[in-house]
XYZ file of C-alpha atoms in Angstrom:
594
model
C 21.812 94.093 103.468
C 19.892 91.655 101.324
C 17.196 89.286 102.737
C 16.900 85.426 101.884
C 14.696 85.137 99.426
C 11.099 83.852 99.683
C 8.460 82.557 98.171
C 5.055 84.607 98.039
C 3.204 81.783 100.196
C 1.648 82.533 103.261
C 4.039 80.142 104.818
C 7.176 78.109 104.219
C 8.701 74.335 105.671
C 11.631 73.351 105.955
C 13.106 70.620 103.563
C 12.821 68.329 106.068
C 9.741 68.955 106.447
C 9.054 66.904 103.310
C 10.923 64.042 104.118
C 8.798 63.806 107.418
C 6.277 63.653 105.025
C 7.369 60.917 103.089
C 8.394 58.779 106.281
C 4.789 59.744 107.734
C 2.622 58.622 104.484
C 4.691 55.670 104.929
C 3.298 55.145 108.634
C -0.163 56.096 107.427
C -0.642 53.077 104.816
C 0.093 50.998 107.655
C -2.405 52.273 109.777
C -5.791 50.294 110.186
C -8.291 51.880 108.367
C -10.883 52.126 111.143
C -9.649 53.157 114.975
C -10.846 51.144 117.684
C -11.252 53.895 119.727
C -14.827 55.181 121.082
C -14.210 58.725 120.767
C -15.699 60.532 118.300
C -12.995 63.099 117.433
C -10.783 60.112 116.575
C -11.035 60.060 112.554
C -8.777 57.743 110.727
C -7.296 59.530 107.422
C -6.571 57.526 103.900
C -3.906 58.881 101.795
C -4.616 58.977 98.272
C -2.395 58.272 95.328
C -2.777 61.738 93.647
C -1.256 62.759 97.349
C 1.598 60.722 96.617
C 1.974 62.130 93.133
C 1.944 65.275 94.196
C 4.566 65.109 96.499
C 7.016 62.943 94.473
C 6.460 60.209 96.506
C 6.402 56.809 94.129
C 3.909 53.581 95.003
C 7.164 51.707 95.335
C 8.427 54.239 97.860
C 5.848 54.282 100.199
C 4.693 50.244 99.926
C 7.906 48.421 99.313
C 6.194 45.250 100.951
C 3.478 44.757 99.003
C 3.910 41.201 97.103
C 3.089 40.705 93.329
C -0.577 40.338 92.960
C -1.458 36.545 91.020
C -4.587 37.311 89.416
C -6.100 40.167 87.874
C -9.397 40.023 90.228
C -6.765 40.999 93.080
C -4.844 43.486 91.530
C -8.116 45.526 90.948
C -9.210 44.692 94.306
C -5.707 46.415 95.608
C -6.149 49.336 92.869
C -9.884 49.939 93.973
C -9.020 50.115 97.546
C -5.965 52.552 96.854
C -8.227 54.809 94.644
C -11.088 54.918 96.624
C -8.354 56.714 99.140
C -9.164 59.825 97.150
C -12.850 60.336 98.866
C -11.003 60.574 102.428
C -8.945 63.004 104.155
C -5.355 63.482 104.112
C -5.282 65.698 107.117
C -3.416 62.971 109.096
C -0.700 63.365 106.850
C -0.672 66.501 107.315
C -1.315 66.664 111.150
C 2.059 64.490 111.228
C 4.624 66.524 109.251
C 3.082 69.858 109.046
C 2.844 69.928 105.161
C 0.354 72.166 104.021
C -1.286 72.063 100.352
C -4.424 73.368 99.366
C -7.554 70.833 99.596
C -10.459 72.147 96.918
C -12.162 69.238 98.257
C -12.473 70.523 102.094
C -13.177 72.802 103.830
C -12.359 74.002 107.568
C -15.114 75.254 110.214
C -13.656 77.619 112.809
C -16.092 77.655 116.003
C -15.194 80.478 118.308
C -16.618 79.638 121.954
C -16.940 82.480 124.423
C -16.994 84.865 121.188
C -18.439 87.702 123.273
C -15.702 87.574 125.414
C -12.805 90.213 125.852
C -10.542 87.666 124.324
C -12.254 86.508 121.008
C -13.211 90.165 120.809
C -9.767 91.580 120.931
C -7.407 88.655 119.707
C -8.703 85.798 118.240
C -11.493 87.822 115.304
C -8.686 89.943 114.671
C -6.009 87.294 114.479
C -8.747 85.586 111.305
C -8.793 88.432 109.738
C -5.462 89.034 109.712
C -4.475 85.554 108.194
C -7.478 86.022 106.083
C -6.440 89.032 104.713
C -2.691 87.709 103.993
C -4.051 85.016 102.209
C -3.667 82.330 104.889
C -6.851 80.874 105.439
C -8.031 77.709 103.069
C -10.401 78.752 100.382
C -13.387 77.454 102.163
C -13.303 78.402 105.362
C -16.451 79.851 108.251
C -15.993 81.311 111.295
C -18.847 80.954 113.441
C -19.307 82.379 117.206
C -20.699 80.933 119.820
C -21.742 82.064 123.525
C -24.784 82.399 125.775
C -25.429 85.740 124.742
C -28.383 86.543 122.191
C -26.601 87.946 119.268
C -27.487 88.080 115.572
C -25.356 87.212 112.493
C -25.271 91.130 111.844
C -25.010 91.651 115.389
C -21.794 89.701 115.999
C -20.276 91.181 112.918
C -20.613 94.400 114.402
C -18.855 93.768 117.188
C -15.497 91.839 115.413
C -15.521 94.654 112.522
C -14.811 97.315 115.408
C -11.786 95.324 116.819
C -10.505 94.987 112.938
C -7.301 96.947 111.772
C -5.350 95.772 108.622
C -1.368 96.069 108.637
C 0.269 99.225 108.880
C 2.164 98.552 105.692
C -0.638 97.320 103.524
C -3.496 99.422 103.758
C -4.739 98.425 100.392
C -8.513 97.647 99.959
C -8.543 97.114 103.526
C -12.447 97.841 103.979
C -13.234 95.618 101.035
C -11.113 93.129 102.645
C -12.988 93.569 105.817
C -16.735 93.087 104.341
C -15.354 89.751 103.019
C -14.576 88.452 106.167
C -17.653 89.345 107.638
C -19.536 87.998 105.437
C -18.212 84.369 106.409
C -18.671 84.973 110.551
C -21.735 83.668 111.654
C -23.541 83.225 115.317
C -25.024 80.150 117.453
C -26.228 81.340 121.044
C -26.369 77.944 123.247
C -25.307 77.147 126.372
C -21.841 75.441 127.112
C -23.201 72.000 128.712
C -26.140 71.160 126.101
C -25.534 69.284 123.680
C -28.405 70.012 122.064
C -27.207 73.552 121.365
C -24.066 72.226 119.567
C -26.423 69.507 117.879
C -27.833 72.884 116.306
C -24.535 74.513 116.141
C -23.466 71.591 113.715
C -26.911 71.453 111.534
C -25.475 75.243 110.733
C -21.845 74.500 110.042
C -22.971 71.392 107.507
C -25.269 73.922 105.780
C -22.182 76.324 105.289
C -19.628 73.365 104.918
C -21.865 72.319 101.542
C -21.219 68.262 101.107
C -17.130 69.063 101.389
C -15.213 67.195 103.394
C -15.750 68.875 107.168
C -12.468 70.166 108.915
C -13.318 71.646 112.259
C -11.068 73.454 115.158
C -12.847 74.756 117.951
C -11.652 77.741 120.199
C -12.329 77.603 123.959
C -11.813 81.252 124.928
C -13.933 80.570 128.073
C -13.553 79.602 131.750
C -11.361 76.535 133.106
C -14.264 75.396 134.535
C -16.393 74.705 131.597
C -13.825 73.521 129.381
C -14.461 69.900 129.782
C -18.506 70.360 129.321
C -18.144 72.151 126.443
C -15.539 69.696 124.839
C -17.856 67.175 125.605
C -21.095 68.540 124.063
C -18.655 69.474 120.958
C -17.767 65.932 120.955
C -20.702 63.828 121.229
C -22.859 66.751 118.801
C -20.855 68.826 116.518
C -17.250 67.015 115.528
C -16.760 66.083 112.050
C -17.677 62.752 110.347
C -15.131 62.340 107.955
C -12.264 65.228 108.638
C -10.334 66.159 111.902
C -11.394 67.970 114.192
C -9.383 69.429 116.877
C -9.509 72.151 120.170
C -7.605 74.557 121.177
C -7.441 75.112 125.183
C -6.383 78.570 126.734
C -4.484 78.675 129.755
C -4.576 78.327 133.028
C -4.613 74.566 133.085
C -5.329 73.909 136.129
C -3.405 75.388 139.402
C -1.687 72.680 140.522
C -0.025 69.302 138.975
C -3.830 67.480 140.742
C -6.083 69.523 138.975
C -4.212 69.840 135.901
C -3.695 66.092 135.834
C -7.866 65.884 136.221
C -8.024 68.293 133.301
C -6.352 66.275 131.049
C -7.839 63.230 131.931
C -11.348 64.649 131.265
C -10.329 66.420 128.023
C -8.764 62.967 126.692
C -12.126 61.528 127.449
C -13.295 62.458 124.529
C -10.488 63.804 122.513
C -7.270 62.205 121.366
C -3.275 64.016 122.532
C -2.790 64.950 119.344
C -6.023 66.751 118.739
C -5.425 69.048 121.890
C -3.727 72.137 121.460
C -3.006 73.735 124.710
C -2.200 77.591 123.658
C 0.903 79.419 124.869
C 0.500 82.998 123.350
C 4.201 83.660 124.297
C 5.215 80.791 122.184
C 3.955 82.876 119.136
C 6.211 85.683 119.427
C 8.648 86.214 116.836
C 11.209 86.761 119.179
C 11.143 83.310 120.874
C 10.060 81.882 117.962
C 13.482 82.889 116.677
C 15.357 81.570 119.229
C 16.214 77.838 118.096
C 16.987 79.638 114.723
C 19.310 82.390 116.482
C 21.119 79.384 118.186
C 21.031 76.503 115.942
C 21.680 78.228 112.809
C 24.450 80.236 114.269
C 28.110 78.765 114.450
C 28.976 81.645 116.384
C 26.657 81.140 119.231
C 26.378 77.433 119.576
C 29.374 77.056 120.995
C 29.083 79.488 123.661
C 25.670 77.907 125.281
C 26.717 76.916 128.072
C 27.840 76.739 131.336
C 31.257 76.815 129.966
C 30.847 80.609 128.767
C 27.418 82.016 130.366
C 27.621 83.090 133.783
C 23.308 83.557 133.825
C 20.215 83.568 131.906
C 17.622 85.789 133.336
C 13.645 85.827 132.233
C 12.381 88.842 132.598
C 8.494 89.941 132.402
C 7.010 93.132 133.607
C 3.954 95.234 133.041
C 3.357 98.971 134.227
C -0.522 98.050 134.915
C -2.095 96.277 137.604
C -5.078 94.165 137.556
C -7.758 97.116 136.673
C -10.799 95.186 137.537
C -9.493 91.232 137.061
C -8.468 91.217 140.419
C -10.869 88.610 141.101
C -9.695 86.043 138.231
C -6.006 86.571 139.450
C -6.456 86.353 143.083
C -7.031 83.169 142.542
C -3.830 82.219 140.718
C -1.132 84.566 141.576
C 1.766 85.886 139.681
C 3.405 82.855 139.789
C 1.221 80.511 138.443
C 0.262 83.400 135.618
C 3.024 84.123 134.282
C 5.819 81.935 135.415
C 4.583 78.435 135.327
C 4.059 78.814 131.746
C 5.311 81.841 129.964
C 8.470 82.313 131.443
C 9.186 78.311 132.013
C 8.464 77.401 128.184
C 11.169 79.962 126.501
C 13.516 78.698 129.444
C 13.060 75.106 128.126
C 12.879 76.267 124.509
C 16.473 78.469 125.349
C 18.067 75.649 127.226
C 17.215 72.423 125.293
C 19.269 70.206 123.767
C 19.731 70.410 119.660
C 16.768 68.577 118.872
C 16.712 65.499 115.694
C 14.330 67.684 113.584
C 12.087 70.314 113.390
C 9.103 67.896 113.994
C 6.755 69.208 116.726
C 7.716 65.975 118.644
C 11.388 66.068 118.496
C 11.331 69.486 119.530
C 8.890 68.717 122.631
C 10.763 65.717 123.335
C 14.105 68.319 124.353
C 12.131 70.599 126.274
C 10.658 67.861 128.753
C 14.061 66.394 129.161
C 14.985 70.108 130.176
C 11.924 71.059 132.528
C 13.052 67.343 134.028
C 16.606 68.364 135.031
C 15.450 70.797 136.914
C 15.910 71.219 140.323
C 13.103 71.443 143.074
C 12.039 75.208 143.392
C 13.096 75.607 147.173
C 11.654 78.560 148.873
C 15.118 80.386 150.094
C 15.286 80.843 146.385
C 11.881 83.026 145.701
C 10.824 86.234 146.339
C 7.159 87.472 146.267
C 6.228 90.916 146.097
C 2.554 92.799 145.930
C 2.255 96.261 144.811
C 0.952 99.020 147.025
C -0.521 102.503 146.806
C 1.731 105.179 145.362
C 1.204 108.928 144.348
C 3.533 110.293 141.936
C 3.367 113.414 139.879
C 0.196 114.709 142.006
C -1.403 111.042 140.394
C -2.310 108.509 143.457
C -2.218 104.700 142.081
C -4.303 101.982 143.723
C -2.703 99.109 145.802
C -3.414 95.441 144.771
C -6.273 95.380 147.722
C -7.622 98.784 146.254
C -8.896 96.288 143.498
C -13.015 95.645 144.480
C -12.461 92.222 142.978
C -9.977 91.322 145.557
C -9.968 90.267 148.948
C -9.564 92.426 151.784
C -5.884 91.416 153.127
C -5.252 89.195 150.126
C -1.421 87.349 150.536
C -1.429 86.776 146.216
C 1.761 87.616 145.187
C 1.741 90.413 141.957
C 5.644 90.151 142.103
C 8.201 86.794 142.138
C 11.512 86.700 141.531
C 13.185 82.975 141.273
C 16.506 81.391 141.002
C 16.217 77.662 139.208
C 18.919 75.286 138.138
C 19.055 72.565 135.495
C 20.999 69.780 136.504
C 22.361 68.194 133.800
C 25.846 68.536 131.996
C 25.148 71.498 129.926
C 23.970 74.019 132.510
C 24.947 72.525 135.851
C 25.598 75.737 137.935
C 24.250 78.485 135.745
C 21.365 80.284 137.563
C 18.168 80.839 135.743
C 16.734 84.130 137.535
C 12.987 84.985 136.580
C 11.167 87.843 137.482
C 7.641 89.059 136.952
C 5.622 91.381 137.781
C 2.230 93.603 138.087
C 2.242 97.312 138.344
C 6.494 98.059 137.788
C 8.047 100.783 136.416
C 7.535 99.781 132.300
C 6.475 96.719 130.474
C 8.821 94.717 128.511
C 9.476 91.296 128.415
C 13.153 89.937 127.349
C 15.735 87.424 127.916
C 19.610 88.407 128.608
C 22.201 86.174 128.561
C 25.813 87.396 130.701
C 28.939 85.513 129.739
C 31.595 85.069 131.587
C 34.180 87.714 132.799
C 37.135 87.649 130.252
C 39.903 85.464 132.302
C 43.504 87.749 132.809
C 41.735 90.291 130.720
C 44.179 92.361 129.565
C 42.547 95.793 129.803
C 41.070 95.203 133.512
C 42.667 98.775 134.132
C 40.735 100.290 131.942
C 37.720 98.842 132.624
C 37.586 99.777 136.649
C 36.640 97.675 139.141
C 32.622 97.113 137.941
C 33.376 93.383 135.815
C 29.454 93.258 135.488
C 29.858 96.599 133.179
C 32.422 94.756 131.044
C 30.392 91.364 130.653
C 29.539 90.789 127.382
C 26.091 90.467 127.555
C 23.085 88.956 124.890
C 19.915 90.414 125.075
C 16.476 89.299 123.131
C 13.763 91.480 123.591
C 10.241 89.804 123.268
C 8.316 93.088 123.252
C 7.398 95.403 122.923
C 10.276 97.103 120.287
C 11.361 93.412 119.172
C 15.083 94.044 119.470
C 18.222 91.499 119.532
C 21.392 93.258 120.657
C 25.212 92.344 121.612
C 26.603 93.995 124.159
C 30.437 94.340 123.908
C 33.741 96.300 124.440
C 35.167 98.483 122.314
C 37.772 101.180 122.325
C 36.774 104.907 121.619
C 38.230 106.761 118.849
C 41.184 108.943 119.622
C 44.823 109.115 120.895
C 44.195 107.502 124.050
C 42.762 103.954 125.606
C 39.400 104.873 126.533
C 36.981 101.741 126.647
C 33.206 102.074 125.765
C 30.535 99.332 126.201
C 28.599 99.499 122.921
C 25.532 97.448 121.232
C 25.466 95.231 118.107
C 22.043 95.939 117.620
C 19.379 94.233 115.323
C 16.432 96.292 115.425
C 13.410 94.764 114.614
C 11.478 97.865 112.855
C 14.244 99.375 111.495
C 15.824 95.641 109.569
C 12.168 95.283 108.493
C 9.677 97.234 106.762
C 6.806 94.487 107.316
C 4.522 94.560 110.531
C 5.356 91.721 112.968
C 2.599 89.182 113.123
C 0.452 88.995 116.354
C 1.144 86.069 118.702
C -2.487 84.145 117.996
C -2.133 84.672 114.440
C 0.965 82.139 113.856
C -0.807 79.954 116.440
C -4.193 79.844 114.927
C -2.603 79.288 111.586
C -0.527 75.799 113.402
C -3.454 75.120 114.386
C -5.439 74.781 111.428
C -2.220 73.221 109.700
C -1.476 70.715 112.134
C 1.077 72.353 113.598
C 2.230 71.496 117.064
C 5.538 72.531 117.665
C 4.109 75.476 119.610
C 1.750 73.825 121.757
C 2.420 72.093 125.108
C 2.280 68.268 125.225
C 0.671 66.772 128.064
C 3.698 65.503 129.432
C 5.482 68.933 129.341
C 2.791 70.363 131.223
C 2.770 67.650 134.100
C 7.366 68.112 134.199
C 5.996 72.162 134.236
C 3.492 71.859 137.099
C 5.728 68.996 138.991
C 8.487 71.959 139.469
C 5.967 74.625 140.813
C 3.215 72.856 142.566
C 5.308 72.381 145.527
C 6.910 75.703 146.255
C 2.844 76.636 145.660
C 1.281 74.916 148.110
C 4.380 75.908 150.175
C 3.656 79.653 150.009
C -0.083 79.415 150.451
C 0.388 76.760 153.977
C 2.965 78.561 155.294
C 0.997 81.903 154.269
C 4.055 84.068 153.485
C 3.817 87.659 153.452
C 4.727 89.407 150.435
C 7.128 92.104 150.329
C 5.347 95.547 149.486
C 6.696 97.856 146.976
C 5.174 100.836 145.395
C 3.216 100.711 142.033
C 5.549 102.005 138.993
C 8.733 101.377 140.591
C 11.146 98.217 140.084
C 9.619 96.043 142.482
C 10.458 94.347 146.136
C 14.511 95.345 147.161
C 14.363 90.998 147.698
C 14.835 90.248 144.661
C 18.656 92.316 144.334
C 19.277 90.105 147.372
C 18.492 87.319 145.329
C 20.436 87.872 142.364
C 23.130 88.948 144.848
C 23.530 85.559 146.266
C 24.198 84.318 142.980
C 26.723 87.169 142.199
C 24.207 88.420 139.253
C 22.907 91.956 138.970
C 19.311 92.030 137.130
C 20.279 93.253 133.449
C 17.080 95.819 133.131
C 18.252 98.126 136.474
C 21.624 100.073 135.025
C 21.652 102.719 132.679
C 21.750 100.957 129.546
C 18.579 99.360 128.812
């Protein structure tokens, strides 16, 4: 089966994504040239004619207002002031279609903070080098780290280089590879809140930016708490003078809509919406990902997405660990607010939004707030929670949630929920949307199935038996791990007689492709640094996120509900069949066929 052909680029847009880009240089000429705003990530971007050149994008195109100059003193006033374009940055082009072209003039500083955390350690240094070594990563480019810890240069690069692999399928001067990434990751020790720290964190990323024009993005893989000082200190010390600079925020944000409402607020304080990029990792994996292009570019399955032909959608997320020692950072947010508020909510809106008017980041975010704004209040009757409890099992005795020295004796924090949700609106009105998550279950795997409807006067109803559910066509998307899509349908078995089998259409990621699926952070590190934001959550999505869950929260933890116990490694609390039961749905992951 022959693929559609590529180019060799590290990455490729969209056609439309050029006529964005024409519409958006269009909006930038109009722009005043110096923002009134205070805040000093704000940086206004020229666009220079060489841009438009480049592009194919004619004077007349672009400025169809512009009246006949009278006298030659004005013309050249008009031509100096379009020319002089070329000493500023085009990243706000950029930032607003998500065209990418290479800049020899620029370069981009990436500032990891909290780089001697777990995170940075395992994810984000590896993530670099991964685009780095695929050819992603601009031409100039610096990764620095910074945290409290005393480290050295040499020091810090001994800790990233033992968390560096290259791909399985290109091996090739890997080590080489590696000893040129390291030798452009560099270390700042400061503290979080002083802004004199980052004052000296930015005398070192001018020495290593070398008079090019300075394009920053800086990491936070620390703490909630300290976000805003260290935003702030980044903003009043280190940003950059004459490129963009922008932040990327790890979740949680916040644990309710109040606090996550005062997050925002503080962050835009000092940074523009547009220069925030609140990270999803789940919104990185190929699988979901793929899911507008499974639907949208599929006649087959357009059609059918709906209420008119699916019966249920379920979400489902589950890990065979438990909290091994971060007891103490999830007691404090719960499986709920973990997992489902965000991971499990954003493919849902992703899955069930409308077809959106483009590709552009803001299009697409525009369809999934209308979606997480359909839906209807998360009512208690409709949840299950769950916590895991001791368990022996092949002469091996597994710890119960409490067993966890981080946690609270007699902790109530759910490691298990199970939820029903509706979208009202005319697309989906009806169709249950079960979720289900868990700590501490039988096997990980995270995947979406979609049942269809029962076949109306199906004709072969005596063959099937009396189980429907075994019959139901069913669509199932596996996120990880073994990236899988697969089409579950009848067919007849070969021979003389009418013998019906249930068999798979099966797209198997690793077997269709010889190339090594990209890690989550590594397409969202690369949107970042392109401008990117169809990925990241919008301010607005996250208040329509937090407005569904914050009550049902604050239910749970008045009320003090007692979750249902069930052992560690098995499929979790018997509530949640009951559940699904009400809604005549029968999980997808507990029969035979997986």
């Amino acid at each position: 089966m022959a693929t559609l052909p590529s180019s060799h680029c590290c990455r490729i847009y969209s056609s439309s994504s050029s006529l964005s880009y024409s519409s958006s240089l269009h909006r930038s000429l109009q722009r005043v040239a110096v923002s009134p705003s205070p805040k000093r990530f704000v940086v206004s971007a020229k666009v220079s004619q060489s841009v438009l050149q480049q592009n194919g994008v004619s004077m007349q195109d672009v400025a169809p207002a512009v009246k006949p100059v009278e006298n030659e003193t004005a013309f050249k006033k008009l031509k100096d002031g379009l020319l002089s374009a070329t000493a500023g940055s085009v990243e706000e082009s950029k930032d607003s279609s998500g065209f990418s072209f290479e800049e020899t003039g620029s370069t981009v500083s990436i500032t990891v903070v909290g780089a001697s955390g777990d995170l940075a350690k395992k994810k984000i240094f590896p993530a670099l080098f991964a685009l780095y070594y695929e050819g992603c990563l601009p031409k100039h480019f610096t990764i620095f780290g910074y945290a409290r810890s005393k480290m050295t240069d040499a020091e810090l690069r001994t800790m990233v280089s033992k968390t560096l692999t290259c791909r399985i399928d290109q091996r090739e001067n890997c080590g080489e590879k590696m000893d040129q990434f390291l030798e452009r990751c560099f270390y700042h020790s400061g503290q979080y809140d002083s802004q004199d720290h980052f004052a000296q964190l930015d005398k070192k990323l001018k020495e290593h930016e070398g008079g090019r024009i300075p394009n920053r993005l800086f990491y936070l893989s620390i703490p909630p708490n300290i976000f805003i000082d260290a935003v702030r200190c980044a903003s009043l010390s280190a940003s950059s003078g004459n490129g963009w600079t922008r932040v990327i925020v790890e979740k949680p944000f916040g644990r309710d809509s109040e606090s996550s409402a005062a997050l925002t607020k503080a962050l835009k304080q000092y940074l523009e919406e547009d220069q925030i990029f609140r990270i999803d990792h789940y919104l990185g994996k190929e699988l979901v990902e793929n899911l507008s292009v499974l639907r949208f570019s599929n006649l087959i399955f357009e059609p059918l997405w709906s209420r008119q032909y699916i019966r249920n959608v379920q979400l489902i997320f589950s890990e065979d660990f438990g909290t091994e020692g971060r007891g103490g950072y999830f007691d404090n947010y719960g499986i709920i607010r973990d997992i489902m508020q965000n991971h499990l909510l954003q493919i849902l809106a992703l899955f069930a939004m409308e077809t959106p008017v483009s590709l552009d980041a803001e299009d697409i975010r525009n369809e999934k707030v209308k979606v997480l704004r359909s839906m209807r209040p998360l009512q208690l009757e409709n949840v299950v929670t769950g916590q895991y409890k001791s368990h022996v099992r092949g002469g091996v005795t597994y710890p119960a949630y409490t067993d966890d020295k981080t946690v609270p004796k007699g902790s109530l924090t759910p490691t298990f929920a199970a939820a029903a949700l509706f979208i009202d609106n005319a697309r989906w009105d009806g169709v249950p949307f079960l979720m289900k998550a868990g700590k501490a279950l039988h096997n990980k795997r995270a995947e979406i199935r979609v049942q269809f409807r029962h076949v109306p006067g199906n004709l072969y109803n005596r063959n099937i038996g009396t189980d429907l559910d075994r019959a139901t066509n069913e669509l199932v998307i596996r996120v990880q791990p073994d990236e899988a899509i697969f089409l579950k349908i009848n067919n007849k078995v070969p021979g003389l007689g009418m013998r019906l089998d249930r068999s798979n259409l099966n797209l198997h990621y690793a077997a269709r492709y010889s190339t090594e699926i990209p890690d989550a952070y590594e397409r969202l590190l690369l949107d970042a640094i392109e401008g990117e934001r169809r990925l990241f959550i919008r301010s607005d999505e996250l208040d329509a996120a937090w407005s569904l869950f914050t009550p049902l929260l604050k239910e749970i933890e008045e009320k003090k509900i007692i979750p249902e116990y069930y052992p560690y490694g098995s499929r979790g609390p018997v509530g949640a069949h009951y559940l699904a039961a009400r809604y005549k749905v029968r999980w997808g992951d507990v029969g035979v066929e997986q």
